[in-house]
PDB file of C-alpha atoms in Angstrom:
ATOM      1  CA  MET A   7     184.546 130.775  73.660  1.00  0.00           C
ATOM      2  CA  VAL A   8     181.880 132.418  72.677  1.00  0.00           C
ATOM      3  CA  ARG A   9     178.053 131.180  73.655  1.00  0.00           C
ATOM      4  CA  ILE A  10     174.976 131.241  71.292  1.00  0.00           C
ATOM      5  CA  GLY A  11     171.893 131.645  72.742  1.00  0.00           C
ATOM      6  CA  GLY A  12     169.870 128.573  72.463  1.00  0.00           C
ATOM      7  CA  ALA A  13     166.662 130.308  70.694  1.00  0.00           C
ATOM      8  CA  TRP A  14     168.727 132.151  68.176  1.00  0.00           C
ATOM      9  CA  TRP A  15     170.793 128.266  67.799  1.00  0.00           C
ATOM     10  CA  LEU A  16     167.350 126.682  67.197  1.00  0.00           C
ATOM     11  CA  SER A  17     165.857 128.967  65.223  1.00  0.00           C
ATOM     12  CA  VAL A  18     168.839 128.283  62.444  1.00  0.00           C
ATOM     13  CA  LEU A  19     168.372 124.471  62.868  1.00  0.00           C
ATOM     14  CA  PHE A  20     164.755 125.305  61.973  1.00  0.00           C
ATOM     15  CA  LEU A  21     165.425 126.852  58.928  1.00  0.00           C
ATOM     16  CA  LEU A  22     168.006 124.137  57.978  1.00  0.00           C
ATOM     17  CA  ALA A  23     165.195 121.643  58.093  1.00  0.00           C
ATOM     18  CA  THR A  24     162.462 123.623  56.203  1.00  0.00           C
ATOM     19  CA  ALA A  25     165.367 124.349  53.564  1.00  0.00           C
ATOM     20  CA  VAL A  26     165.337 120.527  52.919  1.00  0.00           C
ATOM     21  CA  THR A  27     162.088 119.770  53.372  1.00  0.00           C
ATOM     22  CA  VAL A  28     159.940 118.425  50.399  1.00  0.00           C
ATOM     23  CA  LYS A  29     156.101 118.881  50.226  1.00  0.00           C
ATOM     24  CA  ALA A  30     154.252 116.618  48.620  1.00  0.00           C
ATOM     25  CA  VAL A  31     151.163 118.508  46.679  1.00  0.00           C
ATOM     26  CA  THR A  32     147.917 117.122  45.544  1.00  0.00           C
ATOM     27  CA  SER A  33     146.247 118.003  42.294  1.00  0.00           C
ATOM     28  CA  GLY A  34     143.270 116.573  41.354  1.00  0.00           C
ATOM     29  CA  ASP A  35     144.398 112.479  40.533  1.00  0.00           C
ATOM     30  CA  TYR A  36     148.412 113.577  41.101  1.00  0.00           C
ATOM     31  CA  VAL A  37     150.103 113.995  43.564  1.00  0.00           C
ATOM     32  CA  TYR A  38     153.616 115.574  43.275  1.00  0.00           C
ATOM     33  CA  THR A  39     156.591 117.227  44.309  1.00  0.00           C
ATOM     34  CA  ILE A  40     158.247 120.431  43.445  1.00  0.00           C
ATOM     35  CA  ASN A  41     161.974 120.397  42.310  1.00  0.00           C
ATOM     36  CA  PRO A  42     164.149 123.468  42.949  1.00  0.00           C
ATOM     37  CA  ASN A  43     163.854 125.044  39.874  1.00  0.00           C
ATOM     38  CA  GLY A  44     160.419 124.697  39.747  1.00  0.00           C
ATOM     39  CA  THR A  45     159.557 121.381  37.785  1.00  0.00           C
ATOM     40  CA  ILE A  46     157.852 118.937  39.276  1.00  0.00           C
ATOM     41  CA  ARG A  47     157.938 115.005  39.546  1.00  0.00           C
ATOM     42  CA  ILE A  48     154.788 112.873  39.727  1.00  0.00           C
ATOM     43  CA  ASP A  49     154.850 110.634  43.082  1.00  0.00           C
ATOM     44  CA  GLU A  50     151.854 109.158  42.649  1.00  0.00           C
ATOM     45  CA  TYR A  51     148.502 108.527  40.719  1.00  0.00           C
ATOM     46  CA  THR A  52     145.821 108.145  43.014  1.00  0.00           C
ATOM     47  CA  ASN A  53     143.121 106.728  40.482  1.00  0.00           C
ATOM     48  CA  THR A  54     143.751 103.438  40.427  1.00  0.00           C
ATOM     49  CA  ALA A  55     140.313 102.547  39.167  1.00  0.00           C
ATOM     50  CA  TYR A  56     140.943 104.409  36.113  1.00  0.00           C
ATOM     51  CA  VAL A  57     139.617 102.623  33.302  1.00  0.00           C
ATOM     52  CA  GLY A  58     141.659 103.309  29.655  1.00  0.00           C
ATOM     53  CA  ALA A  59     144.346 104.925  27.908  1.00  0.00           C
ATOM     54  CA  LEU A  60     145.711 107.461  29.670  1.00  0.00           C
ATOM     55  CA  PRO A  61     147.309 110.289  28.377  1.00  0.00           C
ATOM     56  CA  ILE A  62     150.228 111.431  31.543  1.00  0.00           C
ATOM     57  CA  LEU A  63     150.045 114.953  31.977  1.00  0.00           C
ATOM     58  CA  GLY A  64     153.188 117.285  30.793  1.00  0.00           C
ATOM     59  CA  THR A  65     152.172 119.928  33.208  1.00  0.00           C
ATOM     60  CA  ILE A  66     150.124 120.258  36.339  1.00  0.00           C
ATOM     61  CA  ASP A  67     149.499 123.503  37.757  1.00  0.00           C
ATOM     62  CA  GLY A  68     151.339 125.546  35.554  1.00  0.00           C
ATOM     63  CA  LYS A  69     154.259 123.388  36.468  1.00  0.00           C
ATOM     64  CA  THR A  70     156.352 121.235  33.596  1.00  0.00           C
ATOM     65  CA  VAL A  71     156.371 117.798  34.624  1.00  0.00           C
ATOM     66  CA  VAL A  72     160.176 115.846  34.292  1.00  0.00           C
ATOM     67  CA  GLY A  73     160.271 113.041  36.222  1.00  0.00           C
ATOM     68  CA  ILE A  74     158.013 109.990  37.308  1.00  0.00           C
ATOM     69  CA  ALA A  75     158.888 108.520  40.750  1.00  0.00           C
ATOM     70  CA  ARG A  76     158.924 104.763  41.443  1.00  0.00           C
ATOM     71  CA  TYR A  77     155.417 102.816  41.883  1.00  0.00           C
ATOM     72  CA  ALA A  78     153.516 105.880  41.120  1.00  0.00           C
ATOM     73  CA  PHE A  79     151.161 104.318  38.875  1.00  0.00           C
ATOM     74  CA  SER A  80     151.674 100.773  40.317  1.00  0.00           C
ATOM     75  CA  SER A  81     148.689  98.497  40.038  1.00  0.00           C
ATOM     76  CA  CYS A  82     146.415 100.341  38.204  1.00  0.00           C
ATOM     77  CA  ALA A  83     145.189  97.707  37.450  1.00  0.00           C
ATOM     78  CA  SER A  84     142.659  98.202  34.368  1.00  0.00           C
ATOM     79  CA  LEU A  85     144.820 101.375  32.726  1.00  0.00           C
ATOM     80  CA  THR A  86     145.099  99.691  29.244  1.00  0.00           C
ATOM     81  CA  GLY A  87     147.246 102.360  27.648  1.00  0.00           C
ATOM     82  CA  VAL A  88     150.101 105.143  28.629  1.00  0.00           C
ATOM     83  CA  THR A  89     151.412 107.906  26.635  1.00  0.00           C
ATOM     84  CA  ILE A  90     154.545 109.779  28.136  1.00  0.00           C
ATOM     85  CA  PRO A  91     155.209 113.150  27.407  1.00  0.00           C
ATOM     86  CA  ASP A  92     158.008 114.909  25.634  1.00  0.00           C
ATOM     87  CA  SER A  93     158.669 116.763  28.829  1.00  0.00           C
ATOM     88  CA  VAL A  94     159.191 113.915  30.986  1.00  0.00           C
ATOM     89  CA  LEU A  95     163.242 113.388  31.313  1.00  0.00           C
ATOM     90  CA  TYR A  96     163.270 110.088  33.388  1.00  0.00           C
ATOM     91  CA  LEU A  97     161.244 107.198  34.703  1.00  0.00           C
ATOM     92  CA  GLU A  98     162.722 105.943  37.639  1.00  0.00           C
ATOM     93  CA  GLU A  99     162.217 102.265  38.973  1.00  0.00           C
ATOM     94  CA  TYR A 100     158.522 100.147  38.885  1.00  0.00           C
ATOM     95  CA  VAL A 101     156.734 103.207  37.577  1.00  0.00           C
ATOM     96  CA  PHE A 102     154.127 100.890  36.253  1.00  0.00           C
ATOM     97  CA  ASN A 103     154.253  98.070  38.586  1.00  0.00           C
ATOM     98  CA  GLU A 104     151.619  95.275  38.282  1.00  0.00           C
ATOM     99  CA  CYS A 105     149.405  97.388  35.851  1.00  0.00           C
ATOM    100  CA  THR A 106     148.124  93.917  34.807  1.00  0.00           C
ATOM    101  CA  SER A 107     145.229  95.408  31.544  1.00  0.00           C
ATOM    102  CA  LEU A 108     148.607  97.017  30.689  1.00  0.00           C
ATOM    103  CA  ALA A 109     148.772  96.311  26.741  1.00  0.00           C
ATOM    104  CA  GLY A 110     150.799  99.549  25.195  1.00  0.00           C
ATOM    105  CA  VAL A 111     152.971 102.414  26.205  1.00  0.00           C
ATOM    106  CA  THR A 112     154.311 105.129  24.367  1.00  0.00           C
ATOM    107  CA  ILE A 113     157.813 106.983  25.466  1.00  0.00           C
ATOM    108  CA  GLY A 114     157.855 110.460  24.563  1.00  0.00           C
ATOM    109  CA  ALA A 115     160.905 112.247  23.214  1.00  0.00           C
ATOM    110  CA  GLY A 116     162.567 113.694  26.098  1.00  0.00           C
ATOM    111  CA  VAL A 117     163.047 110.508  28.285  1.00  0.00           C
ATOM    112  CA  ASN A 118     166.784 109.785  28.744  1.00  0.00           C
ATOM    113  CA  SER A 119     166.697 107.813  31.760  1.00  0.00           C
ATOM    114  CA  ILE A 120     164.232 104.656  32.096  1.00  0.00           C
ATOM    115  CA  GLY A 121     164.755 102.823  35.467  1.00  0.00           C
ATOM    116  CA  PHE A 122     164.926  99.241  36.745  1.00  0.00           C
ATOM    117  CA  ARG A 123     161.642  96.975  35.713  1.00  0.00           C
ATOM    118  CA  VAL A 124     160.062 100.180  35.290  1.00  0.00           C
ATOM    119  CA  PHE A 125     156.973  97.822  33.399  1.00  0.00           C
ATOM    120  CA  ASN A 126     157.247  95.032  36.250  1.00  0.00           C
ATOM    121  CA  TYR A 127     154.428  92.153  35.896  1.00  0.00           C
ATOM    122  CA  CYS A 128     152.712  94.484  33.523  1.00  0.00           C
ATOM    123  CA  THR A 129     151.703  90.620  32.428  1.00  0.00           C
ATOM    124  CA  ASN A 130     149.275  91.838  28.672  1.00  0.00           C
ATOM    125  CA  LEU A 131     151.666  94.578  27.824  1.00  0.00           C
ATOM    126  CA  THR A 132     152.521  93.715  24.261  1.00  0.00           C
ATOM    127  CA  ALA A 133     154.074  97.282  22.745  1.00  0.00           C
ATOM    128  CA  ILE A 134     156.718  99.774  23.458  1.00  0.00           C
ATOM    129  CA  THR A 135     157.366 102.343  21.290  1.00  0.00           C
ATOM    130  CA  VAL A 136     159.640 105.335  21.184  1.00  0.00           C
ATOM    131  CA  ASP A 137     159.381 108.852  19.510  1.00  0.00           C
ATOM    132  CA  ALA A 138     161.584 108.540  16.857  1.00  0.00           C
ATOM    133  CA  GLY A 139     162.911 112.301  18.281  1.00  0.00           C
ATOM    134  CA  ASN A 140     163.893 110.292  21.277  1.00  0.00           C
ATOM    135  CA  SER A 141     167.573 110.321  21.585  1.00  0.00           C
ATOM    136  CA  SER A 142     168.380 107.808  24.058  1.00  0.00           C
ATOM    137  CA  TYR A 143     165.998 105.035  23.738  1.00  0.00           C
ATOM    138  CA  SER A 144     164.280 103.745  20.280  1.00  0.00           C
ATOM    139  CA  SER A 145     161.868 101.003  19.712  1.00  0.00           C
ATOM    140  CA  LEU A 146     161.738  97.709  16.782  1.00  0.00           C
ATOM    141  CA  ALA A 147     158.134  96.148  16.620  1.00  0.00           C
ATOM    142  CA  GLY A 148     157.310  96.619  20.124  1.00  0.00           C
ATOM    143  CA  VAL A 149     160.760  95.817  22.024  1.00  0.00           C
ATOM    144  CA  LEU A 150     162.359  98.046  23.825  1.00  0.00           C
ATOM    145  CA  PHE A 151     166.369  99.113  22.974  1.00  0.00           C
ATOM    146  CA  ASN A 152     168.987 101.458  23.423  1.00  0.00           C
ATOM    147  CA  LYS A 153     169.259 104.338  20.162  1.00  0.00           C
ATOM    148  CA  SER A 154     171.485 102.312  18.285  1.00  0.00           C
ATOM    149  CA  GLN A 155     169.426  99.067  19.021  1.00  0.00           C
ATOM    150  CA  ALA A 156     173.143  97.795  20.023  1.00  0.00           C
ATOM    151  CA  THR A 157     171.347  96.345  23.661  1.00  0.00           C
ATOM    152  CA  LEU A 158     167.877  95.344  23.857  1.00  0.00           C
ATOM    153  CA  VAL A 159     166.820  96.654  27.072  1.00  0.00           C
ATOM    154  CA  GLN A 160     163.057  95.256  27.391  1.00  0.00           C
ATOM    155  CA  CYS A 161     160.790  93.129  25.679  1.00  0.00           C
ATOM    156  CA  PRO A 162     157.399  93.142  26.918  1.00  0.00           C
ATOM    157  CA  GLU A 163     156.470  90.947  29.324  1.00  0.00           C
ATOM    158  CA  GLY A 164     152.791  90.216  27.140  1.00  0.00           C
ATOM    159  CA  ARG A 165     154.622  89.226  24.019  1.00  0.00           C
ATOM    160  CA  ALA A 166     153.798  85.485  22.792  1.00  0.00           C
ATOM    161  CA  GLY A 167     155.092  83.061  20.643  1.00  0.00           C
ATOM    162  CA  THR A 168     158.589  83.864  19.151  1.00  0.00           C
ATOM    163  CA  TYR A 169     161.243  86.262  19.099  1.00  0.00           C
ATOM    164  CA  THR A 170     164.007  86.890  16.739  1.00  0.00           C
ATOM    165  CA  ILE A 171     166.517  89.141  18.061  1.00  0.00           C
ATOM    166  CA  PRO A 172     168.005  91.519  15.591  1.00  0.00           C
ATOM    167  CA  ASN A 173     171.612  91.491  14.419  1.00  0.00           C
ATOM    168  CA  SER A 174     172.200  95.243  15.847  1.00  0.00           C
ATOM    169  CA  VAL A 175     171.979  93.848  19.460  1.00  0.00           C
ATOM    170  CA  THR A 176     175.407  93.329  21.370  1.00  0.00           C
ATOM    171  CA  ASN A 177     173.909  93.128  24.319  1.00  0.00           C
ATOM    172  CA  ILE A 178     170.864  91.890  26.224  1.00  0.00           C
ATOM    173  CA  GLY A 179     169.956  93.780  29.549  1.00  0.00           C
ATOM    174  CA  LYS A 180     169.543  93.034  32.417  1.00  0.00           C
ATOM    175  CA  GLU A 181     165.881  90.965  33.040  1.00  0.00           C
ATOM    176  CA  ALA A 182     165.535  92.394  29.249  1.00  0.00           C
ATOM    177  CA  PHE A 183     163.068  89.243  29.252  1.00  0.00           C
ATOM    178  CA  ALA A 184     162.213  88.718  32.444  1.00  0.00           C
ATOM    179  CA  SER A 185     158.973  87.124  32.982  1.00  0.00           C
ATOM    180  CA  CYS A 186     158.339  86.406  29.639  1.00  0.00           C
ATOM    181  CA  THR A 187     155.975  83.487  30.218  1.00  0.00           C
ATOM    182  CA  ARG A 188     154.360  83.329  26.559  1.00  0.00           C
ATOM    183  CA  LEU A 189     157.646  83.175  25.009  1.00  0.00           C
ATOM    184  CA  THR A 190     158.169  80.072  23.496  1.00  0.00           C
ATOM    185  CA  SER A 191     161.194  80.413  21.320  1.00  0.00           C
ATOM    186  CA  ILE A 192     164.024  82.501  21.100  1.00  0.00           C
ATOM    187  CA  THR A 193     166.592  82.810  18.068  1.00  0.00           C
ATOM    188  CA  ILE A 194     169.985  85.287  19.708  1.00  0.00           C
ATOM    189  CA  GLY A 195     170.841  87.524  16.977  1.00  0.00           C
ATOM    190  CA  SER A 196     174.472  86.653  15.270  1.00  0.00           C
ATOM    191  CA  SER A 197     176.261  90.043  16.812  1.00  0.00           C
ATOM    192  CA  VAL A 198     175.044  89.028  20.632  1.00  0.00           C
ATOM    193  CA  ILE A 199     178.334  89.231  23.132  1.00  0.00           C
ATOM    194  CA  SER A 200     176.676  88.508  26.454  1.00  0.00           C
ATOM    195  CA  ILE A 201     173.841  87.809  27.846  1.00  0.00           C
ATOM    196  CA  GLY A 202     172.680  89.695  30.764  1.00  0.00           C
ATOM    197  CA  GLU A 203     171.604  89.143  34.553  1.00  0.00           C
ATOM    198  CA  ALA A 204     168.765  87.399  35.013  1.00  0.00           C
ATOM    199  CA  ALA A 205     167.961  88.176  31.161  1.00  0.00           C
ATOM    200  CA  PHE A 206     165.551  84.999  30.713  1.00  0.00           C
ATOM    201  CA  TRP A 207     164.332  84.679  34.125  1.00  0.00           C
ATOM    202  CA  GLY A 208     160.703  83.345  34.504  1.00  0.00           C
ATOM    203  CA  CYS A 209     160.426  82.714  30.917  1.00  0.00           C
ATOM    204  CA  THR A 210     158.463  79.557  31.642  1.00  0.00           C
ATOM    205  CA  SER A 211     157.240  78.234  28.122  1.00  0.00           C
ATOM    206  CA  LEU A 212     160.692  78.627  26.742  1.00  0.00           C
ATOM    207  CA  THR A 213     161.334  75.905  24.782  1.00  0.00           C
ATOM    208  CA  SER A 214     164.562  76.389  22.907  1.00  0.00           C
ATOM    209  CA  ALA A 215     167.015  79.022  23.102  1.00  0.00           C
ATOM    210  CA  THR A 216     169.775  79.592  20.163  1.00  0.00           C
ATOM    211  CA  ILE A 217     172.903  80.742  21.382  1.00  0.00           C
ATOM    212  CA  PRO A 218     175.059  81.937  18.864  1.00  0.00           C
ATOM    213  CA  ASN A 219     178.696  81.305  18.831  1.00  0.00           C
ATOM    214  CA  SER A 220     179.414  85.288  19.115  1.00  0.00           C
ATOM    215  CA  VAL A 221     178.311  84.944  23.038  1.00  0.00           C
ATOM    216  CA  THR A 222     181.408  84.621  25.545  1.00  0.00           C
ATOM    217  CA  SER A 223     179.241  84.948  28.734  1.00  0.00           C
ATOM    218  CA  ILE A 224     176.142  84.142  30.277  1.00  0.00           C
ATOM    219  CA  GLY A 225     175.056  85.704  33.293  1.00  0.00           C
ATOM    220  CA  MET A 226     174.031  84.994  36.499  1.00  0.00           C
ATOM    221  CA  ASP A 227     170.201  83.581  36.951  1.00  0.00           C
ATOM    222  CA  ALA A 228     170.427  84.554  32.802  1.00  0.00           C
ATOM    223  CA  PHE A 229     168.157  81.067  32.365  1.00  0.00           C
ATOM    224  CA  TRP A 230     166.634  80.891  35.930  1.00  0.00           C
ATOM    225  CA  SER A 231     163.039  79.111  36.301  1.00  0.00           C
ATOM    226  CA  CYS A 232     163.127  78.978  32.122  1.00  0.00           C
ATOM    227  CA  THR A 233     161.062  75.309  33.430  1.00  0.00           C
ATOM    228  CA  SER A 234     159.816  74.226  29.718  1.00  0.00           C
ATOM    229  CA  LEU A 235     164.057  74.501  28.400  1.00  0.00           C
ATOM    230  CA  THR A 236     164.666  70.805  27.322  1.00  0.00           C
ATOM    231  CA  SER A 237     168.245  71.272  25.924  1.00  0.00           C
ATOM    232  CA  ALA A 238     170.821  74.273  25.671  1.00  0.00           C
ATOM    233  CA  THR A 239     173.380  74.019  23.700  1.00  0.00           C
ATOM    234  CA  ILE A 240     176.962  76.376  25.062  1.00  0.00           C
ATOM    235  CA  PRO A 241     178.978  77.769  21.846  1.00  0.00           C
ATOM    236  CA  ASN A 242     182.728  77.372  21.627  1.00  0.00           C
ATOM    237  CA  SER A 243     183.035  80.876  21.824  1.00  0.00           C
ATOM    238  CA  VAL A 244     181.286  81.188  25.990  1.00  0.00           C
ATOM    239  CA  THR A 245     184.046  81.102  28.295  1.00  0.00           C
ATOM    240  CA  SER A 246     181.694  81.859  31.578  1.00  0.00           C
ATOM    241  CA  ILE A 247     178.403  80.801  33.150  1.00  0.00           C
ATOM    242  CA  GLY A 248     177.288  82.917  36.045  1.00  0.00           C
ATOM    243  CA  ASN A 249     176.322  81.961  38.806  1.00  0.00           C
ATOM    244  CA  SER A 250     172.604  79.656  38.937  1.00  0.00           C
ATOM    245  CA  ALA A 251     172.454  80.533  35.426  1.00  0.00           C
ATOM    246  CA  PHE A 252     170.411  77.511  34.300  1.00  0.00           C
ATOM    247  CA  TYR A 253     168.696  77.482  37.976  1.00  0.00           C
ATOM    248  CA  GLU A 254     165.674  75.493  38.635  1.00  0.00           C
ATOM    249  CA  CYS A 255     165.479  74.369  34.475  1.00  0.00           C
ATOM    250  CA  THR A 256     163.602  71.412  35.602  1.00  0.00           C
ATOM    251  CA  GLY A 257     163.008  70.145  31.955  1.00  0.00           C
ATOM    252  CA  LEU A 258     166.509  70.408  31.269  1.00  0.00           C
ATOM    253  CA  THR A 259     167.765  66.846  30.346  1.00  0.00           C
ATOM    254  CA  SER A 260     171.304  67.378  28.888  1.00  0.00           C
ATOM    255  CA  ILE A 261     173.913  70.063  28.723  1.00  0.00           C
ATOM    256  CA  THR A 262     177.710  70.550  26.754  1.00  0.00           C
ATOM    257  CA  ILE A 263     180.459  72.290  28.452  1.00  0.00           C
ATOM    258  CA  PRO A 264     182.713  73.444  25.224  1.00  0.00           C
ATOM    259  CA  ASN A 265     186.434  73.788  25.675  1.00  0.00           C
ATOM    260  CA  SER A 266     186.350  77.380  25.381  1.00  0.00           C
ATOM    261  CA  VAL A 267     183.916  77.149  28.900  1.00  0.00           C
ATOM    262  CA  THR A 268     186.601  78.074  31.994  1.00  0.00           C
ATOM    263  CA  ASN A 269     184.375  79.228  34.587  1.00  0.00           C
ATOM    264  CA  ILE A 270     181.411  78.203  36.156  1.00  0.00           C
ATOM    265  CA  GLY A 271     179.207  80.039  38.691  1.00  0.00           C
ATOM    266  CA  ASP A 272     177.901  78.925  41.956  1.00  0.00           C
ATOM    267  CA  GLY A 273     174.748  77.041  41.880  1.00  0.00           C
ATOM    268  CA  ALA A 274     174.840  77.186  37.366  1.00  0.00           C
ATOM    269  CA  PHE A 275     172.655  73.580  37.399  1.00  0.00           C
ATOM    270  CA  VAL A 276     170.815  73.224  41.062  1.00  0.00           C
ATOM    271  CA  ARG A 277     167.109  71.952  41.249  1.00  0.00           C
ATOM    272  CA  CYS A 278     167.694  70.939  37.419  1.00  0.00           C
ATOM    273  CA  THR A 279     165.455  67.812  38.670  1.00  0.00           C
ATOM    274  CA  SER A 280     165.754  66.024  35.202  1.00  0.00           C
ATOM    275  CA  LEU A 281     169.377  66.854  34.384  1.00  0.00           C
ATOM    276  CA  THR A 282     170.771  63.106  33.391  1.00  0.00           C
ATOM    277  CA  SER A 283     173.526  64.188  31.331  1.00  0.00           C
ATOM    278  CA  ILE A 284     176.487  66.508  31.664  1.00  0.00           C
ATOM    279  CA  THR A 285     179.261  66.567  28.834  1.00  0.00           C
ATOM    280  CA  VAL A 286     182.402  68.558  29.186  1.00  0.00           C
ATOM    281  CA  ASP A 287     184.547  68.573  25.928  1.00  0.00           C
ATOM    282  CA  ALA A 288     187.455  66.567  26.037  1.00  0.00           C
ATOM    283  CA  GLY A 289     189.905  69.507  25.309  1.00  0.00           C
ATOM    284  CA  ASN A 290     188.172  71.571  28.324  1.00  0.00           C
ATOM    285  CA  ALA A 291     191.649  72.563  30.241  1.00  0.00           C
ATOM    286  CA  ALA A 292     189.577  74.056  33.170  1.00  0.00           C
TER     287      ALA A 292
END
């Protein structure tokens, strides 16, 4: 058996530890980490009192910015506009969380990954614009889509009034309209097949949602707490209604289940305190 000297072994452990240690660097209002290839990720913007529109830097200390970490610009409450440079490849989750004055965002050509709820509780955001050269995402009338516009990714929370989902869309993404509290009416395009999880979560002013007969599934929590929704017509194309799909729709008075529906998830109509009538089509075999 070969004995390894204690000092030598401790040196090896130290080298291994330092090899994986990532040091945060502060430069002006930015805190960043350096990637192995020399590019950097913005971890934090420290000037949370900044007022106005901010063109995010594409290079800091001569290093190229390729990513923005989760919560990096959180609670910059007076930030009114943001331009994300072409060098940035990804945005992690909740990057602009609670930037309550943010009205417009321009996404550069390089971004190919956008994390969950990047613009969470940006209650005055009305326009998301994507550079035409971006190969992964696009925008139309201030709404964020994938490049082909088959998936609606994010409607800005500050959008008000009525909105018609384009006929190019086949999928309404997870929480795509979440917390759009000023939307009053949604017309879903005739090509939509699936309404994603929590797609209209917390749309408290939504009084009507026209669901076309192209839709086959209504996701979990899809209309959670749409408290102003008074009626919902589910077309004969729908086969599945997810768990808590209409949870706490306190204004909902009646609903009709067509014969196509074979699965209704747990709690689909829980806390619908005004619901007095659920009609199931006589031809429903489930």
